[in-house]
């Protein structure tokens, strides 16, 4: 997983990440920022001491974390068909690409540690 942290004078601290992991970048930029890093690190510690996966529910994206992987799922992925019927006349479809992605647990831990260092540095 390749990524780059950037300091944008308009939008602040951001991550640029490969397109197949775009939802991970969205999650980190929009759901975590610098305010919720401690909560994510507490989840990582809890998973290390547990045999089960744990879920961190976000505004738009959920993180499902286990000792093996970190899985990111957008809430839009779980829309009922009834919810989508309203858009049927407009020939709109739910595009599932980009709504779900994952990475290995160790890669995720490295990402969070790097993000914390970046957000705390000047």
mmCIF file of N, CA and C in Angstrom:
data_model
loop_
_atom_site.group_PDB
_atom_site.id
_atom_site.type_symbol
_atom_site.label_atom_id
_atom_site.label_comp_id
_atom_site.label_asym_id
_atom_site.label_seq_id
_atom_site.Cartn_x
_atom_site.Cartn_y
_atom_site.Cartn_z
ATOM 1 N N UNK A 1 0.852 -1.169 0.000
ATOM 2 C CA UNK A 1 0.000 0.000 0.000
ATOM 3 C C UNK A 1 0.899 1.232 0.000
ATOM 4 N N UNK A 2 0.769 2.033 -1.050
ATOM 5 C CA UNK A 2 1.582 3.233 -1.158
ATOM 6 C C UNK A 2 0.748 4.456 -0.814
ATOM 7 N N UNK A 3 1.351 5.338 -0.036
ATOM 8 C CA UNK A 3 0.653 6.565 0.347
ATOM 9 C C UNK A 3 1.658 7.672 0.582
ATOM 10 N N UNK A 4 1.128 8.885 0.615
ATOM 11 C CA UNK A 4 1.957 10.061 0.860
ATOM 12 C C UNK A 4 1.130 11.030 1.690
ATOM 13 N N UNK A 5 1.729 11.561 2.734
ATOM 14 C CA UNK A 5 1.072 12.561 3.552
ATOM 15 C C UNK A 5 1.416 13.939 3.003
ATOM 16 N N UNK A 6 0.429 14.834 2.980
ATOM 17 C CA UNK A 6 0.659 16.177 2.475
ATOM 18 C C UNK A 6 0.043 17.206 3.414
ATOM 19 N N UNK A 7 0.648 18.363 3.421
ATOM 20 C CA UNK A 7 0.117 19.511 4.169
ATOM 21 C C UNK A 7 -0.458 20.473 3.145
ATOM 22 N N UNK A 8 -1.755 20.555 3.108
ATOM 23 C CA UNK A 8 -2.457 21.416 2.167
ATOM 24 C C UNK A 8 -2.879 22.684 2.901
ATOM 25 N N UNK A 9 -2.494 23.863 2.413
ATOM 26 C CA UNK A 9 -2.851 25.095 3.121
ATOM 27 C C UNK A 9 -4.363 25.338 3.192
ATOM 28 N N UNK A 10 -5.110 24.729 2.298
ATOM 29 C CA UNK A 10 -6.562 24.923 2.288
ATOM 30 C C UNK A 10 -7.277 23.852 3.105
ATOM 31 N N UNK A 11 -6.969 22.591 2.832
ATOM 32 C CA UNK A 11 -7.701 21.506 3.504
ATOM 33 C C UNK A 11 -6.954 20.888 4.677
ATOM 34 N N UNK A 12 -5.739 21.343 4.964
ATOM 35 C CA UNK A 12 -5.001 20.841 6.123
ATOM 36 C C UNK A 12 -4.213 19.584 5.829
ATOM 37 N N UNK A 13 -4.081 18.736 6.821
ATOM 38 C CA UNK A 13 -3.315 17.498 6.702
ATOM 39 C C UNK A 13 -4.138 16.470 5.939
ATOM 40 N N UNK A 14 -3.528 15.848 4.940
ATOM 41 C CA UNK A 14 -4.237 14.885 4.095
ATOM 42 C C UNK A 14 -3.321 13.711 3.771
ATOM 43 N N UNK A 15 -3.935 12.638 3.301
ATOM 44 C CA UNK A 15 -3.189 11.501 2.785
ATOM 45 C C UNK A 15 -3.587 11.300 1.332
ATOM 46 N N UNK A 16 -2.596 11.073 0.495
ATOM 47 C CA UNK A 16 -2.825 10.642 -0.884
ATOM 48 C C UNK A 16 -2.475 9.165 -0.904
ATOM 49 N N UNK A 17 -3.362 8.368 -1.497
ATOM 50 C CA UNK A 17 -3.182 6.917 -1.451
ATOM 51 C C UNK A 17 -3.618 6.322 -2.779
ATOM 52 N N UNK A 18 -3.150 5.144 -3.084
ATOM 53 C CA UNK A 18 -3.490 4.497 -4.346
ATOM 54 C C UNK A 18 -5.002 4.337 -4.503
ATOM 55 N N UNK A 19 -5.460 4.299 -5.747
ATOM 56 C CA UNK A 19 -6.906 4.293 -6.009
ATOM 57 C C UNK A 19 -7.613 3.069 -5.440
ATOM 58 N N UNK A 20 -6.955 1.923 -5.401
ATOM 59 C CA UNK A 20 -7.628 0.732 -4.839
ATOM 60 C C UNK A 20 -7.806 0.829 -3.322
ATOM 61 N N UNK A 21 -7.082 1.748 -2.696
ATOM 62 C CA UNK A 21 -7.219 1.971 -1.258
ATOM 63 C C UNK A 21 -7.830 3.341 -0.951
ATOM 64 N N UNK A 22 -8.515 3.921 -1.918
ATOM 65 C CA UNK A 22 -9.056 5.278 -1.768
ATOM 66 C C UNK A 22 -9.972 5.410 -0.558
ATOM 67 N N UNK A 23 -10.740 4.382 -0.253
ATOM 68 C CA UNK A 23 -11.652 4.466 0.889
ATOM 69 C C UNK A 23 -10.869 4.553 2.209
ATOM 70 N N UNK A 24 -9.685 3.959 2.251
ATOM 71 C CA UNK A 24 -8.845 4.053 3.445
ATOM 72 C C UNK A 24 -8.389 5.507 3.622
ATOM 73 N N UNK A 25 -8.020 6.144 2.520
ATOM 74 C CA UNK A 25 -7.648 7.551 2.573
ATOM 75 C C UNK A 25 -8.806 8.432 3.009
ATOM 76 N N UNK A 26 -9.985 8.159 2.467
ATOM 77 C CA UNK A 26 -11.178 8.916 2.880
ATOM 78 C C UNK A 26 -11.434 8.739 4.362
ATOM 79 N N UNK A 27 -11.312 7.499 4.842
ATOM 80 C CA UNK A 27 -11.550 7.211 6.258
ATOM 81 C C UNK A 27 -10.565 7.990 7.128
ATOM 82 N N UNK A 28 -9.299 7.951 6.755
ATOM 83 C CA UNK A 28 -8.283 8.632 7.555
ATOM 84 C C UNK A 28 -8.462 10.150 7.501
ATOM 85 N N UNK A 29 -8.739 10.680 6.324
ATOM 86 C CA UNK A 29 -8.921 12.132 6.172
ATOM 87 C C UNK A 29 -10.193 12.636 6.844
ATOM 88 N N UNK A 30 -11.308 11.928 6.637
ATOM 89 C CA UNK A 30 -12.604 12.441 7.066
ATOM 90 C C UNK A 30 -13.087 11.906 8.408
ATOM 91 N N UNK A 31 -12.794 10.659 8.703
ATOM 92 C CA UNK A 31 -13.320 10.043 9.924
ATOM 93 C C UNK A 31 -12.353 10.164 11.104
ATOM 94 N N UNK A 32 -11.052 10.104 10.844
ATOM 95 C CA UNK A 32 -10.065 10.081 11.928
ATOM 96 C C UNK A 32 -9.422 11.449 12.127
ATOM 97 N N UNK A 33 -8.839 11.988 11.076
ATOM 98 C CA UNK A 33 -8.124 13.256 11.205
ATOM 99 C C UNK A 33 -7.029 13.132 12.251
ATOM 100 N N UNK A 34 -6.785 14.201 12.999
ATOM 101 C CA UNK A 34 -5.820 14.091 14.091
ATOM 102 C C UNK A 34 -6.525 13.914 15.419
ATOM 103 N N UNK A 35 -7.834 14.123 15.444
ATOM 104 C CA UNK A 35 -8.593 14.092 16.692
ATOM 105 C C UNK A 35 -8.862 12.673 17.221
ATOM 106 N N UNK A 36 -8.968 11.702 16.340
ATOM 107 C CA UNK A 36 -9.395 10.367 16.776
ATOM 108 C C UNK A 36 -8.295 9.306 16.681
ATOM 109 N N UNK A 37 -7.053 9.728 16.571
ATOM 110 C CA UNK A 37 -5.951 8.762 16.469
ATOM 111 C C UNK A 37 -5.867 7.901 17.727
ATOM 112 N N UNK A 38 -6.033 8.513 18.897
ATOM 113 C CA UNK A 38 -5.946 7.755 20.154
ATOM 114 C C UNK A 38 -7.023 6.669 20.201
ATOM 115 N N UNK A 39 -8.199 6.960 19.692
ATOM 116 C CA UNK A 39 -9.275 5.962 19.672
ATOM 117 C C UNK A 39 -8.906 4.783 18.766
ATOM 118 N N UNK A 40 -8.305 5.072 17.621
ATOM 119 C CA UNK A 40 -7.895 4.015 16.692
ATOM 120 C C UNK A 40 -6.770 3.191 17.314
ATOM 121 N N UNK A 41 -5.838 3.843 17.998
ATOM 122 C CA UNK A 41 -4.749 3.108 18.645
ATOM 123 C C UNK A 41 -5.278 2.222 19.782
ATOM 124 N N UNK A 42 -6.295 2.687 20.484
ATOM 125 C CA UNK A 42 -6.917 1.858 21.528
ATOM 126 C C UNK A 42 -7.580 0.640 20.901
ATOM 127 N N UNK A 43 -8.191 0.816 19.746
ATOM 128 C CA UNK A 43 -8.806 -0.319 19.034
ATOM 129 C C UNK A 43 -7.744 -1.325 18.604
ATOM 130 N N UNK A 44 -6.610 -0.824 18.117
ATOM 131 C CA UNK A 44 -5.510 -1.706 17.726
ATOM 132 C C UNK A 44 -5.039 -2.528 18.928
ATOM 133 N N UNK A 45 -4.863 -1.886 20.069
ATOM 134 C CA UNK A 45 -4.438 -2.600 21.286
ATOM 135 C C UNK A 45 -5.468 -3.637 21.696
ATOM 136 N N UNK A 46 -6.738 -3.285 21.606
ATOM 137 C CA UNK A 46 -7.804 -4.227 21.980
ATOM 138 C C UNK A 46 -7.808 -5.439 21.059
ATOM 139 N N UNK A 47 -7.577 -5.229 19.772
ATOM 140 C CA UNK A 47 -7.556 -6.340 18.815
ATOM 141 C C UNK A 47 -6.354 -7.241 19.069
ATOM 142 N N UNK A 48 -5.216 -6.655 19.419
ATOM 143 C CA UNK A 48 -4.018 -7.457 19.707
ATOM 144 C C UNK A 48 -4.259 -8.399 20.883
ATOM 145 N N UNK A 49 -5.117 -8.008 21.824
ATOM 146 C CA UNK A 49 -5.394 -8.810 23.014
ATOM 147 C C UNK A 49 -6.692 -9.589 22.920
ATOM 148 N N UNK A 50 -7.255 -9.672 21.734
ATOM 149 C CA UNK A 50 -8.546 -10.332 21.561
ATOM 150 C C UNK A 50 -8.443 -11.400 20.476
ATOM 151 N N UNK A 51 -9.400 -12.305 20.477
ATOM 152 C CA UNK A 51 -9.458 -13.324 19.430
ATOM 153 C C UNK A 51 -10.528 -12.992 18.400
ATOM 154 N N UNK A 52 -11.224 -11.902 18.605
ATOM 155 C CA UNK A 52 -12.321 -11.529 17.715
ATOM 156 C C UNK A 52 -12.016 -10.223 17.008
ATOM 157 N N UNK A 53 -12.708 -9.991 15.902
ATOM 158 C CA UNK A 53 -12.575 -8.709 15.218
ATOM 159 C C UNK A 53 -13.449 -7.667 15.919
ATOM 160 N N UNK A 54 -13.043 -6.426 15.821
ATOM 161 C CA UNK A 54 -13.785 -5.325 16.431
ATOM 162 C C UNK A 54 -14.126 -4.315 15.341
ATOM 163 N N UNK A 55 -15.240 -3.619 15.527
ATOM 164 C CA UNK A 55 -15.709 -2.652 14.536
ATOM 165 C C UNK A 55 -15.732 -1.256 15.124
ATOM 166 N N UNK A 56 -15.215 -0.318 14.356
ATOM 167 C CA UNK A 56 -15.296 1.093 14.696
ATOM 168 C C UNK A 56 -16.222 1.728 13.671
ATOM 169 N N UNK A 57 -17.414 2.105 14.118
ATOM 170 C CA UNK A 57 -18.386 2.675 13.201
ATOM 171 C C UNK A 57 -18.140 4.167 13.036
ATOM 172 N N UNK A 58 -18.091 4.589 11.790
ATOM 173 C CA UNK A 58 -17.879 5.992 11.481
ATOM 174 C C UNK A 58 -19.129 6.624 10.901
ATOM 175 N N UNK A 59 -19.033 7.875 10.556
ATOM 176 C CA UNK A 59 -20.160 8.601 9.959
ATOM 177 C C UNK A 59 -20.549 7.989 8.618
ATOM 178 N N UNK A 60 -19.541 7.659 7.781
ATOM 179 C CA UNK A 60 -19.800 7.110 6.458
ATOM 180 C C UNK A 60 -19.066 5.811 6.181
ATOM 181 N N UNK A 61 -18.020 5.522 6.972
ATOM 182 C CA UNK A 61 -17.177 4.358 6.718
ATOM 183 C C UNK A 61 -16.931 3.619 8.021
ATOM 184 N N UNK A 62 -17.074 2.290 7.977
ATOM 185 C CA UNK A 62 -16.791 1.448 9.139
ATOM 186 C C UNK A 62 -15.438 0.772 8.963
ATOM 187 N N UNK A 63 -14.724 0.601 10.061
ATOM 188 C CA UNK A 63 -13.476 -0.154 10.096
ATOM 189 C C UNK A 63 -13.753 -1.442 10.854
ATOM 190 N N UNK A 64 -13.468 -2.577 10.238
ATOM 191 C CA UNK A 64 -13.572 -3.877 10.895
ATOM 192 C C UNK A 64 -12.137 -4.389 11.008
ATOM 193 N N UNK A 65 -11.657 -4.477 12.242
ATOM 194 C CA UNK A 65 -10.256 -4.781 12.485
ATOM 195 C C UNK A 65 -10.109 -6.121 13.175
ATOM 196 N N UNK A 66 -9.254 -6.972 12.611
ATOM 197 C CA UNK A 66 -8.921 -8.254 13.233
ATOM 198 C C UNK A 66 -7.398 -8.359 13.269
ATOM 199 N N UNK A 67 -6.889 -9.425 13.853
ATOM 200 C CA UNK A 67 -5.437 -9.618 13.933
ATOM 201 C C UNK A 67 -4.820 -9.850 12.561
ATOM 202 N N UNK A 68 -5.659 -10.179 11.580
ATOM 203 C CA UNK A 68 -5.163 -10.460 10.236
ATOM 204 C C UNK A 68 -5.284 -9.289 9.282
ATOM 205 N N UNK A 69 -6.384 -8.514 9.404
ATOM 206 C CA UNK A 69 -6.612 -7.467 8.416
ATOM 207 C C UNK A 69 -7.455 -6.322 8.951
ATOM 208 N N UNK A 70 -7.400 -5.234 8.209
ATOM 209 C CA UNK A 70 -8.267 -4.080 8.438
ATOM 210 C C UNK A 70 -9.151 -3.969 7.204
ATOM 211 N N UNK A 71 -10.451 -4.009 7.409
ATOM 212 C CA UNK A 71 -11.412 -3.941 6.316
ATOM 213 C C UNK A 71 -12.224 -2.665 6.468
ATOM 214 N N UNK A 72 -12.352 -1.924 5.390
ATOM 215 C CA UNK A 72 -13.081 -0.661 5.380
ATOM 216 C C UNK A 72 -14.287 -0.808 4.476
ATOM 217 N N UNK A 73 -15.465 -0.462 5.010
ATOM 218 C CA UNK A 73 -16.700 -0.573 4.235
ATOM 219 C C UNK A 73 -17.499 0.717 4.359
ATOM 220 N N UNK A 74 -17.868 1.281 3.217
ATOM 221 C CA UNK A 74 -18.723 2.468 3.211
ATOM 222 C C UNK A 74 -20.149 2.042 3.546
ATOM 223 N N UNK A 75 -20.863 2.887 4.257
ATOM 224 C CA UNK A 75 -22.253 2.586 4.603
ATOM 225 C C UNK A 75 -23.107 2.415 3.356
ATOM 226 N N UNK A 76 -22.760 3.111 2.271
ATOM 227 C CA UNK A 76 -23.520 3.007 1.024
ATOM 228 C C UNK A 76 -23.504 1.589 0.470
ATOM 229 N N UNK A 77 -22.530 0.799 0.843
ATOM 230 C CA UNK A 77 -22.430 -0.584 0.371
ATOM 231 C C UNK A 77 -23.583 -1.426 0.872
ATOM 232 N N UNK A 78 -24.189 -1.021 1.975
ATOM 233 C CA UNK A 78 -25.241 -1.804 2.614
ATOM 234 C C UNK A 78 -26.630 -1.212 2.407
ATOM 235 N N UNK A 79 -26.800 -0.410 1.366
ATOM 236 C CA UNK A 79 -28.112 0.160 1.074
ATOM 237 C C UNK A 79 -29.075 -0.943 0.646
ATOM 238 N N UNK A 80 -30.284 -0.867 1.143
ATOM 239 C CA UNK A 80 -31.312 -1.825 0.737
ATOM 240 C C UNK A 80 -31.757 -1.517 -0.681
ATOM 241 N N UNK A 81 -32.204 -2.563 -1.371
ATOM 242 C CA UNK A 81 -32.738 -2.361 -2.714
ATOM 243 C C UNK A 81 -33.910 -1.395 -2.698
ATOM 244 N N UNK A 82 -34.678 -1.400 -1.609
ATOM 245 C CA UNK A 82 -35.808 -0.486 -1.498
ATOM 246 C C UNK A 82 -35.340 0.960 -1.513
ATOM 247 N N UNK A 83 -34.190 1.231 -0.891
ATOM 248 C CA UNK A 83 -33.646 2.583 -0.882
ATOM 249 C C UNK A 83 -33.255 3.032 -2.286
ATOM 250 N N UNK A 84 -32.834 2.091 -3.115
ATOM 251 C CA UNK A 84 -32.356 2.419 -4.449
ATOM 252 C C UNK A 84 -33.469 2.512 -5.480
ATOM 253 N N UNK A 85 -34.653 2.021 -5.153
ATOM 254 C CA UNK A 85 -35.778 2.048 -6.087
ATOM 255 C C UNK A 85 -36.116 3.480 -6.489
ATOM 256 N N UNK A 86 -35.947 4.422 -5.588
ATOM 257 C CA UNK A 86 -36.267 5.825 -5.875
ATOM 258 C C UNK A 86 -35.436 6.362 -7.036
ATOM 259 N N UNK A 87 -34.279 5.790 -7.272
ATOM 260 C CA UNK A 87 -33.403 6.272 -8.331
ATOM 261 C C UNK A 87 -33.512 5.466 -9.615
ATOM 262 N N UNK A 88 -34.378 4.474 -9.620
ATOM 263 C CA UNK A 88 -34.506 3.572 -10.749
ATOM 264 C C UNK A 88 -34.864 4.322 -12.034
ATOM 265 N N UNK A 89 -35.761 5.289 -11.945
ATOM 266 C CA UNK A 89 -36.200 6.027 -13.126
ATOM 267 C C UNK A 89 -35.071 6.852 -13.740
ATOM 268 N N UNK A 90 -34.078 7.209 -12.943
ATOM 269 C CA UNK A 90 -32.965 8.015 -13.435
ATOM 270 C C UNK A 90 -31.837 7.164 -14.005
ATOM 271 N N UNK A 91 -32.053 5.853 -14.076
ATOM 272 C CA UNK A 91 -31.038 4.914 -14.554
ATOM 273 C C UNK A 91 -29.735 5.025 -13.775
ATOM 274 N N UNK A 92 -29.858 5.305 -12.473
ATOM 275 C CA UNK A 92 -28.685 5.373 -11.613
ATOM 276 C C UNK A 92 -28.478 4.024 -10.940
ATOM 277 N N UNK A 93 -27.214 3.669 -10.767
ATOM 278 C CA UNK A 93 -26.885 2.416 -10.102
ATOM 279 C C UNK A 93 -25.878 2.702 -8.999
ATOM 280 N N UNK A 94 -25.863 1.854 -7.987
ATOM 281 C CA UNK A 94 -24.863 1.968 -6.931
ATOM 282 C C UNK A 94 -23.558 1.371 -7.450
ATOM 283 N N UNK A 95 -22.546 2.182 -7.530
ATOM 284 C CA UNK A 95 -21.232 1.739 -7.964
ATOM 285 C C UNK A 95 -20.489 1.203 -6.745
ATOM 286 N N UNK A 96 -20.239 -0.102 -6.723
ATOM 287 C CA UNK A 96 -19.633 -0.712 -5.538
ATOM 288 C C UNK A 96 -18.117 -0.558 -5.499
ATOM 289 N N UNK A 97 -17.510 -0.264 -6.627
ATOM 290 C CA UNK A 97 -16.070 -0.084 -6.638
ATOM 291 C C UNK A 97 -15.707 1.141 -5.806
ATOM 292 N N UNK A 98 -14.750 1.000 -4.940
ATOM 293 C CA UNK A 98 -14.336 2.113 -4.094
ATOM 294 C C UNK A 98 -15.097 2.193 -2.787
ATOM 295 N N UNK A 99 -16.058 1.289 -2.571
ATOM 296 C CA UNK A 99 -16.838 1.311 -1.336
ATOM 297 C C UNK A 99 -16.325 0.315 -0.306
ATOM 298 N N UNK A 100 -15.354 -0.498 -0.695
ATOM 299 C CA UNK A 100 -14.813 -1.508 0.204
ATOM 300 C C UNK A 100 -13.346 -1.742 -0.151
ATOM 301 N N UNK A 101 -12.509 -1.810 0.864
ATOM 302 C CA UNK A 101 -11.096 -2.085 0.644
ATOM 303 C C UNK A 101 -10.508 -2.614 1.941
ATOM 304 N N UNK A 102 -9.326 -3.163 1.849
ATOM 305 C CA UNK A 102 -8.688 -3.682 3.048
ATOM 306 C C UNK A 102 -7.183 -3.697 2.910
ATOM 307 N N UNK A 103 -6.539 -3.988 4.024
ATOM 308 C CA UNK A 103 -5.089 -4.140 4.049
ATOM 309 C C UNK A 103 -4.746 -5.055 5.218
ATOM 310 N N UNK A 104 -3.527 -5.511 5.245
ATOM 311 C CA UNK A 104 -3.081 -6.360 6.337
ATOM 312 C C UNK A 104 -3.003 -5.582 7.645
ATOM 313 N N UNK A 105 -3.100 -6.302 8.755
ATOM 314 C CA UNK A 105 -3.084 -5.676 10.077
ATOM 315 C C UNK A 105 -1.807 -4.876 10.306
ATOM 316 N N UNK A 106 -0.653 -5.474 9.990
ATOM 317 C CA UNK A 106 0.623 -4.792 10.215
ATOM 318 C C UNK A 106 0.752 -3.540 9.350
ATOM 319 N N UNK A 107 0.278 -3.606 8.099
ATOM 320 C CA UNK A 107 0.291 -2.423 7.234
ATOM 321 C C UNK A 107 -0.585 -1.322 7.827
ATOM 322 N N UNK A 108 -1.724 -1.714 8.385
ATOM 323 C CA UNK A 108 -2.629 -0.752 8.994
ATOM 324 C C UNK A 108 -1.975 -0.089 10.211
ATOM 325 N N UNK A 109 -1.335 -0.895 11.049
ATOM 326 C CA UNK A 109 -0.656 -0.354 12.235
ATOM 327 C C UNK A 109 0.439 0.622 11.803
ATOM 328 N N UNK A 110 1.215 0.262 10.789
ATOM 329 C CA UNK A 110 2.260 1.155 10.278
ATOM 330 C C UNK A 110 1.663 2.467 9.770
ATOM 331 N N UNK A 111 0.538 2.370 9.057
ATOM 332 C CA UNK A 111 -0.132 3.562 8.542
ATOM 333 C C UNK A 111 -0.556 4.487 9.680
ATOM 334 N N UNK A 112 -1.176 3.930 10.713
ATOM 335 C CA UNK A 112 -1.664 4.737 11.837
ATOM 336 C C UNK A 112 -0.486 5.370 12.593
ATOM 337 N N UNK A 113 0.583 4.602 12.806
ATOM 338 C CA UNK A 113 1.760 5.157 13.488
ATOM 339 C C UNK A 113 2.382 6.283 12.668
ATOM 340 N N UNK A 114 2.478 6.103 11.347
ATOM 341 C CA UNK A 114 3.031 7.136 10.476
ATOM 342 C C UNK A 114 2.133 8.373 10.464
ATOM 343 N N UNK A 115 0.809 8.165 10.437
ATOM 344 C CA UNK A 115 -0.145 9.274 10.445
ATOM 345 C C UNK A 115 -0.014 10.073 11.748
ATOM 346 N N UNK A 116 0.141 9.360 12.862
ATOM 347 C CA UNK A 116 0.283 10.051 14.143
ATOM 348 C C UNK A 116 1.557 10.905 14.156
ATOM 349 N N UNK A 117 2.659 10.335 13.698
ATOM 350 C CA UNK A 117 3.917 11.091 13.639
ATOM 351 C C UNK A 117 3.766 12.319 12.754
ATOM 352 N N UNK A 118 3.112 12.148 11.607
ATOM 353 C CA UNK A 118 2.922 13.258 10.673
ATOM 354 C C UNK A 118 2.051 14.355 11.263
ATOM 355 N N UNK A 119 0.982 13.986 11.916
ATOM 356 C CA UNK A 119 0.055 14.990 12.464
ATOM 357 C C UNK A 119 0.636 15.706 13.685
ATOM 358 N N UNK A 120 1.570 15.071 14.382
ATOM 359 C CA UNK A 120 2.176 15.702 15.541
ATOM 360 C C UNK A 120 3.410 16.514 15.211
ATOM 361 N N UNK A 121 3.990 16.253 14.046
ATOM 362 C CA UNK A 121 5.179 17.026 13.649
ATOM 363 C C UNK A 121 4.749 18.395 13.141
ATOM 364 N N UNK A 122 5.650 19.276 13.129
ATOM 365 C CA UNK A 122 5.320 20.641 12.694
ATOM 366 C C UNK A 122 5.457 20.760 11.241
#
